[in-house]
Short mmCIF file of C-alpha atoms in Angstrom, two decimals:
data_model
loop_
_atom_site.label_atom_id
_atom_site.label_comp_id
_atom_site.label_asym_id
_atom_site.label_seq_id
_atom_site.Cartn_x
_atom_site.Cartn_y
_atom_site.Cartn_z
CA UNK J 1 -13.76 3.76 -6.69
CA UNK J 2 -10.13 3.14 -7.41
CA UNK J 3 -10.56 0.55 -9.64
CA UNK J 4 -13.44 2.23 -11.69
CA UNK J 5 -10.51 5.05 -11.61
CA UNK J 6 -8.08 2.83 -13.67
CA UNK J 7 -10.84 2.16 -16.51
CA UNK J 8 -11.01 6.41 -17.29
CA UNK J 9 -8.99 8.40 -19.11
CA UNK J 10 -6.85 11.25 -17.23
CA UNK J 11 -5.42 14.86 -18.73
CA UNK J 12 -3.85 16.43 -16.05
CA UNK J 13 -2.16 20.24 -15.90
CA UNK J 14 2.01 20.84 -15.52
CA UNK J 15 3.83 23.50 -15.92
CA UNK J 16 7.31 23.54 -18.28
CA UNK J 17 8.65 24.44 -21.47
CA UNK J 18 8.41 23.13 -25.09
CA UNK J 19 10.81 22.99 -27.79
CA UNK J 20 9.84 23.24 -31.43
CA UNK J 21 11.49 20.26 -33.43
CA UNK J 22 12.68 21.07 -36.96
CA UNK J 23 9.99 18.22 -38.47
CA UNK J 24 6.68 19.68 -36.65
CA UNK J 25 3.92 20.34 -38.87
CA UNK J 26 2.77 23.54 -39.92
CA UNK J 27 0.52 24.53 -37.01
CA UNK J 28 -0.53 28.27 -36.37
CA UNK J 29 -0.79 29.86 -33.20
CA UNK J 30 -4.55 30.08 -33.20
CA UNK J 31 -5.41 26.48 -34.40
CA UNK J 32 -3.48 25.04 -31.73
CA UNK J 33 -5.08 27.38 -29.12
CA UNK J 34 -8.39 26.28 -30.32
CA UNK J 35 -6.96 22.65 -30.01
CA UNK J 36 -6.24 22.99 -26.47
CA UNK J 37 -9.51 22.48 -24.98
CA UNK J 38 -7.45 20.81 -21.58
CA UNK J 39 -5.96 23.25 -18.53
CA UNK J 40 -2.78 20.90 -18.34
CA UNK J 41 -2.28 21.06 -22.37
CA UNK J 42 -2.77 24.65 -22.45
CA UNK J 43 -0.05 25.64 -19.50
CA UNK J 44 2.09 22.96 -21.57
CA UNK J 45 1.86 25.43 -24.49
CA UNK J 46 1.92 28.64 -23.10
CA UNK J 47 5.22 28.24 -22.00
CA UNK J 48 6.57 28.21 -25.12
CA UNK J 49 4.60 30.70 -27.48
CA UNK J 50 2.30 28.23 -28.71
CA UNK J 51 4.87 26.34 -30.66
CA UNK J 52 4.23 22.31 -31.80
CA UNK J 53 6.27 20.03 -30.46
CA UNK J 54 5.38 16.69 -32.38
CA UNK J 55 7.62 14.92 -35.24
CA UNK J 56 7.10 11.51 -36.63
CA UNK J 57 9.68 9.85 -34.74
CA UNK J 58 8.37 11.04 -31.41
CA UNK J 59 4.71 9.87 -32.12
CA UNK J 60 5.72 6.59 -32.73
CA UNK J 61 7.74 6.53 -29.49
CA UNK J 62 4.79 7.57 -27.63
CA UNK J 63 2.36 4.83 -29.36
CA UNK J 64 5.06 2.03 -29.04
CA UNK J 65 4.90 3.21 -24.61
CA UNK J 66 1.07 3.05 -24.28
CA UNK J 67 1.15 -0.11 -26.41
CA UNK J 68 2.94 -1.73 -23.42
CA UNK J 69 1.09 -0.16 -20.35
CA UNK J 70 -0.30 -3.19 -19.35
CA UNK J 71 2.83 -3.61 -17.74
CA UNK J 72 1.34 -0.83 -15.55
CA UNK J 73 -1.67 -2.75 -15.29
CA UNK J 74 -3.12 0.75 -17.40
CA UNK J 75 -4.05 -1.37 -20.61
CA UNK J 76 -7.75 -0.53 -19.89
CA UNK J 77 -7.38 3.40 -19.64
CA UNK J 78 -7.43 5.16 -22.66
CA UNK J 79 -5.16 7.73 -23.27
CA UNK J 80 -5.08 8.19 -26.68
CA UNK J 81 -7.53 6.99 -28.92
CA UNK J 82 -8.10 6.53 -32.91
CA UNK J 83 -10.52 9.33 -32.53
CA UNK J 84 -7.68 12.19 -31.84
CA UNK J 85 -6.25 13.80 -34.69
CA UNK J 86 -7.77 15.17 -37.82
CA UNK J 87 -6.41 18.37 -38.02
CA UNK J 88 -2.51 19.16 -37.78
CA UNK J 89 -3.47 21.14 -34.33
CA UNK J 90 -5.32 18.60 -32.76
CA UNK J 91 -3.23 15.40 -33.37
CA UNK J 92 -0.83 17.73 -31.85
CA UNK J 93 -2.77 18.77 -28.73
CA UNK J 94 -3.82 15.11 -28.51
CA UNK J 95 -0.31 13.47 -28.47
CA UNK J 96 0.78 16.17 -25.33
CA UNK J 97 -2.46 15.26 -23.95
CA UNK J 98 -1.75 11.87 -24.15
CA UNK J 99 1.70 12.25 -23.53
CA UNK J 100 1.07 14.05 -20.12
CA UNK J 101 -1.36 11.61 -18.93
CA UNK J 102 0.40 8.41 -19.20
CA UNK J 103 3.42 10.55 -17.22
CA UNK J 104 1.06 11.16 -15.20
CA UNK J 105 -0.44 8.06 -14.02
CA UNK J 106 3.30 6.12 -14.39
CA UNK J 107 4.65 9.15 -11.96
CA UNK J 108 2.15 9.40 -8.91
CA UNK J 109 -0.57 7.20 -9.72
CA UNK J 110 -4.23 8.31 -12.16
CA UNK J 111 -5.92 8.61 -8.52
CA UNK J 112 -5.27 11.44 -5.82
CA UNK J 113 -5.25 9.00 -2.65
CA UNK J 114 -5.84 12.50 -0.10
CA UNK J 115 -9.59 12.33 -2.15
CA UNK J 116 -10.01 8.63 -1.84
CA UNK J 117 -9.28 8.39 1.72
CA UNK J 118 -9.94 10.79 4.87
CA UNK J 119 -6.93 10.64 5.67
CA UNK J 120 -3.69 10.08 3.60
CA UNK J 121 -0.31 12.33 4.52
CA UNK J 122 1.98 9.32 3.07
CA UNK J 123 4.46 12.11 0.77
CA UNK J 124 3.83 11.32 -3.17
CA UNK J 125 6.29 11.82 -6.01
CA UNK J 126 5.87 15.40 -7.65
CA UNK J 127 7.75 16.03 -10.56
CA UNK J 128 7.95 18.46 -12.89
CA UNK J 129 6.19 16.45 -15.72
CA UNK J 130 5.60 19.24 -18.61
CA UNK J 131 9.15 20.49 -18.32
CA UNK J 132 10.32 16.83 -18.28
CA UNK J 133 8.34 15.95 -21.36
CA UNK J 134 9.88 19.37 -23.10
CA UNK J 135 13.39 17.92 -22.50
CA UNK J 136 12.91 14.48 -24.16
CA UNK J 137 11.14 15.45 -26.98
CA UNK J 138 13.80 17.76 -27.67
CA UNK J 139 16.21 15.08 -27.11
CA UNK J 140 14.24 12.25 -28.70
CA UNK J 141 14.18 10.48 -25.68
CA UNK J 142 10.65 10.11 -25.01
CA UNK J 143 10.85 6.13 -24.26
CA UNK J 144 13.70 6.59 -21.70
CA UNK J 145 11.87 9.21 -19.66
CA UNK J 146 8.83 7.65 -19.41
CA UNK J 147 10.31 4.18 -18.73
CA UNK J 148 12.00 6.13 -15.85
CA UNK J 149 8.66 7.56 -14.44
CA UNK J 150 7.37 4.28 -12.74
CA UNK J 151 8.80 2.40 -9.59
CA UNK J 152 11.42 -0.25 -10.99
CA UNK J 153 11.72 -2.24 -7.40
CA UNK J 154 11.13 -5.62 -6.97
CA UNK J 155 7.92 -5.52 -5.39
CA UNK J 156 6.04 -3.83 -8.56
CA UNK J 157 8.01 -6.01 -10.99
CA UNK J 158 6.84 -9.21 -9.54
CA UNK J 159 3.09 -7.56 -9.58
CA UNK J 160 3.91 -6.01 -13.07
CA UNK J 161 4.26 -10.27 -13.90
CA UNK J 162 1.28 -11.33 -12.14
CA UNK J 163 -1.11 -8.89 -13.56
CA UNK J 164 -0.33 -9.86 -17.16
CA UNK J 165 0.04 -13.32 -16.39
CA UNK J 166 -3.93 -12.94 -14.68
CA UNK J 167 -4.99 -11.25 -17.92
CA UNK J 168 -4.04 -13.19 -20.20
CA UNK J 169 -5.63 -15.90 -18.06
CA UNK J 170 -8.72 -13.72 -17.46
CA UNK J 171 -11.15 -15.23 -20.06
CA UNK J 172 -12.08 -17.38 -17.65
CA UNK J 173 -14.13 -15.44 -15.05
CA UNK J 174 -15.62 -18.48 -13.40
CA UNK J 175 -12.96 -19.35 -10.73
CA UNK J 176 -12.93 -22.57 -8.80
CA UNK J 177 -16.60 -22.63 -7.58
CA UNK J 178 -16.05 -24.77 -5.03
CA UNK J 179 -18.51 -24.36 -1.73
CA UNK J 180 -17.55 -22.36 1.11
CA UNK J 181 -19.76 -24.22 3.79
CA UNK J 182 -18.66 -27.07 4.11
CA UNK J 183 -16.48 -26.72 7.52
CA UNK J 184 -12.28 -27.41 8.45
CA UNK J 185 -10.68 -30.07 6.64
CA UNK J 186 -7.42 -31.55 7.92
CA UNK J 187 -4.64 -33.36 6.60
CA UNK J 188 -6.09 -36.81 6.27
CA UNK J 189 -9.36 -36.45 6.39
CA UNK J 190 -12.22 -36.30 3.71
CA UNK J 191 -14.34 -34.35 1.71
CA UNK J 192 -16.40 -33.95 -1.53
CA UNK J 193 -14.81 -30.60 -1.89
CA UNK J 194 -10.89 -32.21 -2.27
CA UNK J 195 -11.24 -33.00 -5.98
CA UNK J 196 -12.04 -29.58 -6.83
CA UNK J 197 -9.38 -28.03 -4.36
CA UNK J 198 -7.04 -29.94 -6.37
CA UNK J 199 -7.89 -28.83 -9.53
CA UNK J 200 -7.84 -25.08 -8.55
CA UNK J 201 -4.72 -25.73 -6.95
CA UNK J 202 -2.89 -26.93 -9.83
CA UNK J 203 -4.28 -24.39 -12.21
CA UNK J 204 -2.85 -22.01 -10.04
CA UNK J 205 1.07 -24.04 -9.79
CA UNK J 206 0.76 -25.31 -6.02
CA UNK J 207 0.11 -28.64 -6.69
CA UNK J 208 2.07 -31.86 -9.68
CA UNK J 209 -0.37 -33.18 -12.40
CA UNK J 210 0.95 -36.52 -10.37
CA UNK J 211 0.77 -35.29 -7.10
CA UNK J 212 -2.37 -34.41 -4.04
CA UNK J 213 -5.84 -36.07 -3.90
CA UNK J 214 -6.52 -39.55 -4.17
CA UNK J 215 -10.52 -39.42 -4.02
CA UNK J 216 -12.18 -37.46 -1.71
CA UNK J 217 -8.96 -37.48 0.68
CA UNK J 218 -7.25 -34.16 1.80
CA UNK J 219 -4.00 -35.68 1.46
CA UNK J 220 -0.98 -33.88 3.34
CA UNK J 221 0.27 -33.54 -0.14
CA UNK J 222 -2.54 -31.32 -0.87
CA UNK J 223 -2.11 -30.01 2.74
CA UNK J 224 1.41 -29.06 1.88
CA UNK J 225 0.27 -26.79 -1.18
CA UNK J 226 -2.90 -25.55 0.48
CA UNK J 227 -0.32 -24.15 3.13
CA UNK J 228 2.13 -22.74 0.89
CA UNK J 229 -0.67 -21.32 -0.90
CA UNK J 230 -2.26 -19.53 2.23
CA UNK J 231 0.92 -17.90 2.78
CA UNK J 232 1.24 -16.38 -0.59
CA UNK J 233 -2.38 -15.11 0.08
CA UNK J 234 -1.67 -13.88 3.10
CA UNK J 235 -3.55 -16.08 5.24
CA UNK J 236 -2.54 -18.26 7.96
CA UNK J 237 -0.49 -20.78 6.88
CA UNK J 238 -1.83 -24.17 9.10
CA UNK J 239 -2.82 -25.90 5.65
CA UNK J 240 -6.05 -26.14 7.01
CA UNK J 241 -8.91 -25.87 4.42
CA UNK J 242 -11.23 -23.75 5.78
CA UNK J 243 -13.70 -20.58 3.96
CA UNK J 244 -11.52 -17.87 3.84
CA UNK J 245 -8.54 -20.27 2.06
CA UNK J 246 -11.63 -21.76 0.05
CA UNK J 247 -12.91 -18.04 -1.45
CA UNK J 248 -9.10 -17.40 -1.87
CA UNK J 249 -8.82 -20.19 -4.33
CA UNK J 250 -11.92 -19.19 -6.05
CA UNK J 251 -10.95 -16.14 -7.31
CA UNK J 252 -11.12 -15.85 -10.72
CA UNK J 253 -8.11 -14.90 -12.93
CA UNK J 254 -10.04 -11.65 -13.51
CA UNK J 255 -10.52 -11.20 -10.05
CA UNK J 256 -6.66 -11.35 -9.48
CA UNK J 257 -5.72 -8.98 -12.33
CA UNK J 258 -8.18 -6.19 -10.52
CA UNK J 259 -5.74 -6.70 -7.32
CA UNK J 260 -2.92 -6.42 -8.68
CA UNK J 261 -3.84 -3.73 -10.51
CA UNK J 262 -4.95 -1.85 -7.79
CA UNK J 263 -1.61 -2.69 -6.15
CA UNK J 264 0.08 -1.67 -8.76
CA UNK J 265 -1.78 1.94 -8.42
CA UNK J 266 -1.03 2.33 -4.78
CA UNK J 267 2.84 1.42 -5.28
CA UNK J 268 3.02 4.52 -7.79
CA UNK J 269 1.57 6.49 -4.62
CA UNK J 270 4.65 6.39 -2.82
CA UNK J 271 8.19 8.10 -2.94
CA UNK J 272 10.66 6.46 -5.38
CA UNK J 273 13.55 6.37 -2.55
CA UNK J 274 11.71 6.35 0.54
CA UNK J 275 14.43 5.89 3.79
CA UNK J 276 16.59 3.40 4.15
CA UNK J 277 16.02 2.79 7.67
CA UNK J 278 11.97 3.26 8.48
CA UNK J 279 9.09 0.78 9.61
CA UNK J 280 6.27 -0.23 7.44
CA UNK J 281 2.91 -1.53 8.46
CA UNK J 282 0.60 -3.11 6.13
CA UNK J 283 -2.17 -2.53 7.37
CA UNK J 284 -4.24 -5.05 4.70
CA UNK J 285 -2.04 -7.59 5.42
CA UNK J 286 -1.47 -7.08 9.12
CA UNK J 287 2.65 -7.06 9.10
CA UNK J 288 5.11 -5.22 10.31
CA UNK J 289 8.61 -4.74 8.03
CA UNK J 290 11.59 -3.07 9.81
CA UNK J 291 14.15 -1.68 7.38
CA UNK J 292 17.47 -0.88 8.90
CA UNK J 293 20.19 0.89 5.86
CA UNK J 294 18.19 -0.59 2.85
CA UNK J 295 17.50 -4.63 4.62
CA UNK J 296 15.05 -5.45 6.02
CA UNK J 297 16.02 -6.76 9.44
CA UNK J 298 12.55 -8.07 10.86
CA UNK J 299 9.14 -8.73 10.11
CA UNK J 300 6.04 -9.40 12.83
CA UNK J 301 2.88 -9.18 13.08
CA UNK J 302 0.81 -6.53 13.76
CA UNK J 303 -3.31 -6.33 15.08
CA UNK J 304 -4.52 -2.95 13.62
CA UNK J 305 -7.91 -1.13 13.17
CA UNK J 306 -11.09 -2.83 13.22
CA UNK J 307 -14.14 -1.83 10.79
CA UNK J 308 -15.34 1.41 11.96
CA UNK J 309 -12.14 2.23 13.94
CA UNK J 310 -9.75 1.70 10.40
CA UNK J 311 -5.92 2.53 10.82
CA UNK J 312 -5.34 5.29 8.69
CA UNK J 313 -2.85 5.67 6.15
CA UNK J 314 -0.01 7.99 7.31
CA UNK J 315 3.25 8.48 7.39
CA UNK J 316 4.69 9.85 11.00
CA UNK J 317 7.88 9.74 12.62
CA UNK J 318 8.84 7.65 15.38
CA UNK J 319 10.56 9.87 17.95
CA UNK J 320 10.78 8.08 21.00
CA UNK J 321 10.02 4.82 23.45
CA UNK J 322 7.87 5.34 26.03
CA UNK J 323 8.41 2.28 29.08
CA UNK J 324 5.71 1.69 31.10
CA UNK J 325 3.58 3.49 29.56
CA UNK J 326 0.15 4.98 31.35
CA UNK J 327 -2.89 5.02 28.83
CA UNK J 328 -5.32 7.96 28.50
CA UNK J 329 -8.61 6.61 27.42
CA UNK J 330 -9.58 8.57 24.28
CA UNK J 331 -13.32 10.49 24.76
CA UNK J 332 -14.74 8.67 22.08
CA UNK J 333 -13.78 5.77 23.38
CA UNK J 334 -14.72 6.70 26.53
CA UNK J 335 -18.48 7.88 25.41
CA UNK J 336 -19.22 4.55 23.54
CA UNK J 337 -18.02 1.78 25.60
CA UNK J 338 -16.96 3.13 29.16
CA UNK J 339 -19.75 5.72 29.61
CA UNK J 340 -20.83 5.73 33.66
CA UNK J 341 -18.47 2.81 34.53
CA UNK J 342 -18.23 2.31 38.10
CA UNK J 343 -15.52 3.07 40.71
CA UNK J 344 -15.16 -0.39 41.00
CA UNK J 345 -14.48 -0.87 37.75
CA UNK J 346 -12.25 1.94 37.22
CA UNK J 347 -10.28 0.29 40.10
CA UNK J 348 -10.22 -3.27 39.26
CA UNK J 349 -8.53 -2.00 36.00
CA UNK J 350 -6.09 -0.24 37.25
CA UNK J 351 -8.05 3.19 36.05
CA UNK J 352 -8.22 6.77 37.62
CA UNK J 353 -9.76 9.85 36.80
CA UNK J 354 -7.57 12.77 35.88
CA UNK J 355 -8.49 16.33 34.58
CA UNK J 356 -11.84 14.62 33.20
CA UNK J 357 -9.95 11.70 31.26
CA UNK J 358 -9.92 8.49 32.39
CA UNK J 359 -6.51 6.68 32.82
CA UNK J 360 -4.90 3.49 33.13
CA UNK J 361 -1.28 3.50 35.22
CA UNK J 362 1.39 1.86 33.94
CA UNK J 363 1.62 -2.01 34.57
CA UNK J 364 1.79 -5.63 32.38
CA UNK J 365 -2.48 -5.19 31.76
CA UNK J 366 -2.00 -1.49 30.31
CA UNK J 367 -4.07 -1.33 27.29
CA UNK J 368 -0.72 -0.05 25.75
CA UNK J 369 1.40 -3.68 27.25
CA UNK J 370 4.82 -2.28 28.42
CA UNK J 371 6.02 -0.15 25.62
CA UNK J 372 4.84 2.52 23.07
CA UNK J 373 6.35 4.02 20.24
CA UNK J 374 5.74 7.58 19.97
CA UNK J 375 4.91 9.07 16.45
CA UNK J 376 4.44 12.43 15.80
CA UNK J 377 1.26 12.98 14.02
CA UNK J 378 -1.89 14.95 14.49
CA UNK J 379 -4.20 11.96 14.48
CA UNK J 380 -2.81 10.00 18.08
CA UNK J 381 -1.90 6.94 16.05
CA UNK J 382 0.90 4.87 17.38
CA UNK J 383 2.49 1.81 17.86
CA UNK J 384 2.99 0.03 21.15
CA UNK J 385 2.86 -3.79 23.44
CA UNK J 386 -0.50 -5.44 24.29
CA UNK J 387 -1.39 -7.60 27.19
CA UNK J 388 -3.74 -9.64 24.99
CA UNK J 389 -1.02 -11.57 23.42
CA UNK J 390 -3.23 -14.42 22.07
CA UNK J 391 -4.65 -12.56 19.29
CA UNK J 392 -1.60 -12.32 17.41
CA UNK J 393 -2.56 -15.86 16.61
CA UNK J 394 -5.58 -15.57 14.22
CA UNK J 395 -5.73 -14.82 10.93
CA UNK J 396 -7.91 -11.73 10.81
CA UNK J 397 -6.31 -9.12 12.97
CA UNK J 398 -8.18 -5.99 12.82
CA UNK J 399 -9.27 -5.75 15.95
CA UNK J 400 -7.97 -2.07 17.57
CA UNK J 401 -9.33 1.43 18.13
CA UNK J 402 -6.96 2.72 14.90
CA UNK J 403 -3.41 2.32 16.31
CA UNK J 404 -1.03 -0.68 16.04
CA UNK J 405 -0.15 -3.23 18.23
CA UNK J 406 2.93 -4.78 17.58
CA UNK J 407 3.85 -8.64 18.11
CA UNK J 408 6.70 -9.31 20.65
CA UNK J 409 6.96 -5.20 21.09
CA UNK J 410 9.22 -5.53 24.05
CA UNK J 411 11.97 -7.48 21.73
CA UNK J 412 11.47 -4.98 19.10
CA UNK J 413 12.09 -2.26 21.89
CA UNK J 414 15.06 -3.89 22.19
CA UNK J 415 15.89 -4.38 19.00
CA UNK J 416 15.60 -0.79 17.74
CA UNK J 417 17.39 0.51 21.13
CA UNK J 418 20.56 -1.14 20.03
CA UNK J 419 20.24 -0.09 16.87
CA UNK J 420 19.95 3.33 17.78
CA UNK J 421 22.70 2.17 20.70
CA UNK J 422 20.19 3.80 23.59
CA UNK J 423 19.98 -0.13 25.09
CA UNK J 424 21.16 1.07 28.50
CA UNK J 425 19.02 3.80 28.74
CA UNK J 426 15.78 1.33 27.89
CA UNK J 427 16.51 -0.94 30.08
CA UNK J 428 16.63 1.70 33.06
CA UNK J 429 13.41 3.09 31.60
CA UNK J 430 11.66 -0.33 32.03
CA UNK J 431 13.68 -1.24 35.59
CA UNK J 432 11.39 2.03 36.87
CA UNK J 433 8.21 0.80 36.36
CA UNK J 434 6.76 4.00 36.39
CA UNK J 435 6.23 6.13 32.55
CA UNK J 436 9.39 7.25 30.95
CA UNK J 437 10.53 8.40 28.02
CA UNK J 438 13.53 7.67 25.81
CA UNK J 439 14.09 9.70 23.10
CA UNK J 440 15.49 8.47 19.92
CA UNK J 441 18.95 10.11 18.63
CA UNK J 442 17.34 9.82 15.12
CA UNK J 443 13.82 9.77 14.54
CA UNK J 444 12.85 6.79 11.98
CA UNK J 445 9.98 7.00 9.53
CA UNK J 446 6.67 5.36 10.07
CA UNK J 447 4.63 4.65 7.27
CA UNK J 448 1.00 2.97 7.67
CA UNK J 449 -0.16 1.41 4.17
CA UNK J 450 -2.66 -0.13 3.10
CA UNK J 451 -1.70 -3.20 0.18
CA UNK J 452 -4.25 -5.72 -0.62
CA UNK J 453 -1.80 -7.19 -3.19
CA UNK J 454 2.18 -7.96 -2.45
CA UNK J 455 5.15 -10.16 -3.20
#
């Protein structure tokens, strides 16, 4: 749906003020309110008594900005086509149309993520965009403003570059085609599959014109780039050649410009200046950032959701650690995978029954592991420690109930505690063995996010 999103056009409405330049054509008040067929454009005008805002030198900053929104990966929506015009009033009502779109979509996205996904409370830029667009026409500074609209970090420059690079590359929709079924291959051994591998792998700049397969061998030269290659893609990084790294390399350039695309999208979701200090989860990729006063000071990974059970995206804050925590099983849990378990059971697992819930006490095979960080949200997300510490190992990691479990929690307990200089009070928390809770001097933003595509 999101990606069919980014081949429409968009008109949406804003609110703000117009000034009439000196140059405008002669437009009268009823034309132009016949023009304005769209809520957004009408509002626009309204505000001003119906007055045109469009001179020469503004239209031509407006068509020289959507002739570069590929940058946006928005070359395939169509703001503003050969079509609109004709009449003084309508080229008019056209170019605000257009105008407000494009700020728009470079603003907060062309998609409203609260209708795309059940649930979505991560905060999304709002500004005033008709009032904006009022100011730098009237200061003939229409480039600047909308050049200021989109996110200028890092992250969205360096997927900015790959979507153009993929599109220019995107004639060829073919990809690799090389077969997914044909087991592991390790350094050293062979395969009738390696040739190919090679050849996507050097189209793609992993692997030297003079360097990787001699034959059929999976050389570790190969091995080397297959590895590096997995951990662009977010894969595990063992330079193993198995299916999942094999359907990674046959992605088509096409296929790769969609992504980033899409990525592209979701970055101009979020806040322009989110805190300095705050935890993201990825919950695509399965990783864990931890920003402390604008660097990042850790990364780890995380296991999250499971189909059916899917993390969703939120933003929450983190309030306080709970040590030892107890676990109370969820009903819906309960009802689909505990229903009429035994006393037995209930015992062997450390498991009571309290005021009709079923709970696990605190100890090392808690469902919750030996820590929890508290968020406060409406939807009993959270972070927290696992017992099953093995899992962190695979690849795919969606494997929870909906909240997050978090790779070497009790070090990151630790971690954050000094931070937040409440290390003493932690560590008698956890000496207890029984549940407490340590509240944090300063909550710290949470934000769960889904991103298919990142540098």
């Amino acid at each position: 749906l999101l990606t069919s999103m980014l081949i429409a056009a968009c008109g949406n409405a804003y609110k703000g003020k117009a000034a009439r330049p000196d140059s405008a054509p002669a437009v009268s008040i009823a034309d132009l309110k016949n023009a304005a067929s769209d809520p957004g454009v009408r509002t626009f005008y309204s505000k001003d008594n119906w007055q045109p805002v469009w001179d020469d030198a503004n239209e031509k900053a407006l068509h020289d900005e959507l002739a570069h929104r590929a940058e946006h990966g928005l070359d395939r929506v169509v703001f503003l086509t050969t079509a609109d015009g004709g009449s003084p009033a309508s080229r008019e009502t056209s170019l605000t149309r257009a105008a407000l779109g494009y700020a728009a979509a470079l603003a907060h996205g062309l998609a409203d993520p609260t209708g795309l996904h059940d649930v979505y409370t991560v905060p999304r830029p709002d500004p005033d965009l008709a009032s904006g667009l009022a100011q730098a026409l009237d200061d003939n500074k229409l480039k600047e403003w909308l050049e200021s609209l989109a996110p200028h970090d890092a992250e969205y420059h360096a997927l900015s570059q790959v979507y153009q690079q993929m599109r220019q590359a995107g004639h060829d929709n073919t990809g690799a085609g090389i077969p997914t079924n044909g087991g592991l291959v390790h350094s050293g051994e062979s395969d009738p599959r390696v040739p190919r591998v090679a050849a996507a792998l050097r189209s793609l700049g992993y692997l030297g014109e003079q360097s990787g397969a001699s034959g059929n061998r999976y050389t570790p030269a190969m091995a080397d780039a297959v590895s590096k290659f997995q951990q662009d893609s977010g894969l595990g990084s063992d330079g193993i050649l198995g299916p999942n790294t094999v359907s990674a390399l046959n992605s088509a350039p096409s296929d790769r410009a969609r992504a980033a695309a899409v990525a592209l999208e979701r970055r101009r979701w979020l806040e322009r200046n989110p805190p300095k200090t705050r935890i993201d989860v990825n919950i695509a990729s399965e990783i864990l950032t931890y920003d402390r006063d604008g660097q990042t000071e850790s990364t780890r990974a995380v296991i999250d959701g499971q189909p059916g059970w899917e993390t969703p995206q939120l933003q929450a804050q983190f309030y306080r650690l709970v040590a030892n925590p107890t676990w109370t099983v969820p009903k819906h849990i309960e009802d689909k995978q505990m229903g009429n378990v035994s006393a037995a059971y209930l015992q062997s697992h450390n498991m009571v029954r309290k005021d009709g819930f079923i709970v696990q006490q605190s100890g090392p095979d808690n469902a919750l592991g030996l820590v929890k960080f508290d968020l406060d949200d409406h939807y009993a997300i959270y972070l927290h420690d696992t017992p099953e510490k093995s899992l962190f190992q695979h690849d795919a990691r969606h494997r929870s109930h909906g909240c997050v479990r978090v790779q070497n929690a009790l070090d990151f307990a630790q971690q954050i505690a000094g931070d937040e200089q409440i290390a003493d009070e932690g560590q008698r928390a956890r000496a207890k063995g029984d549940e407490t809770f340590v509240k944090l001097p300063q909550p710290i933003t949470v934000r769960l996010l889904y991103h298919r595509a990142w540098a």
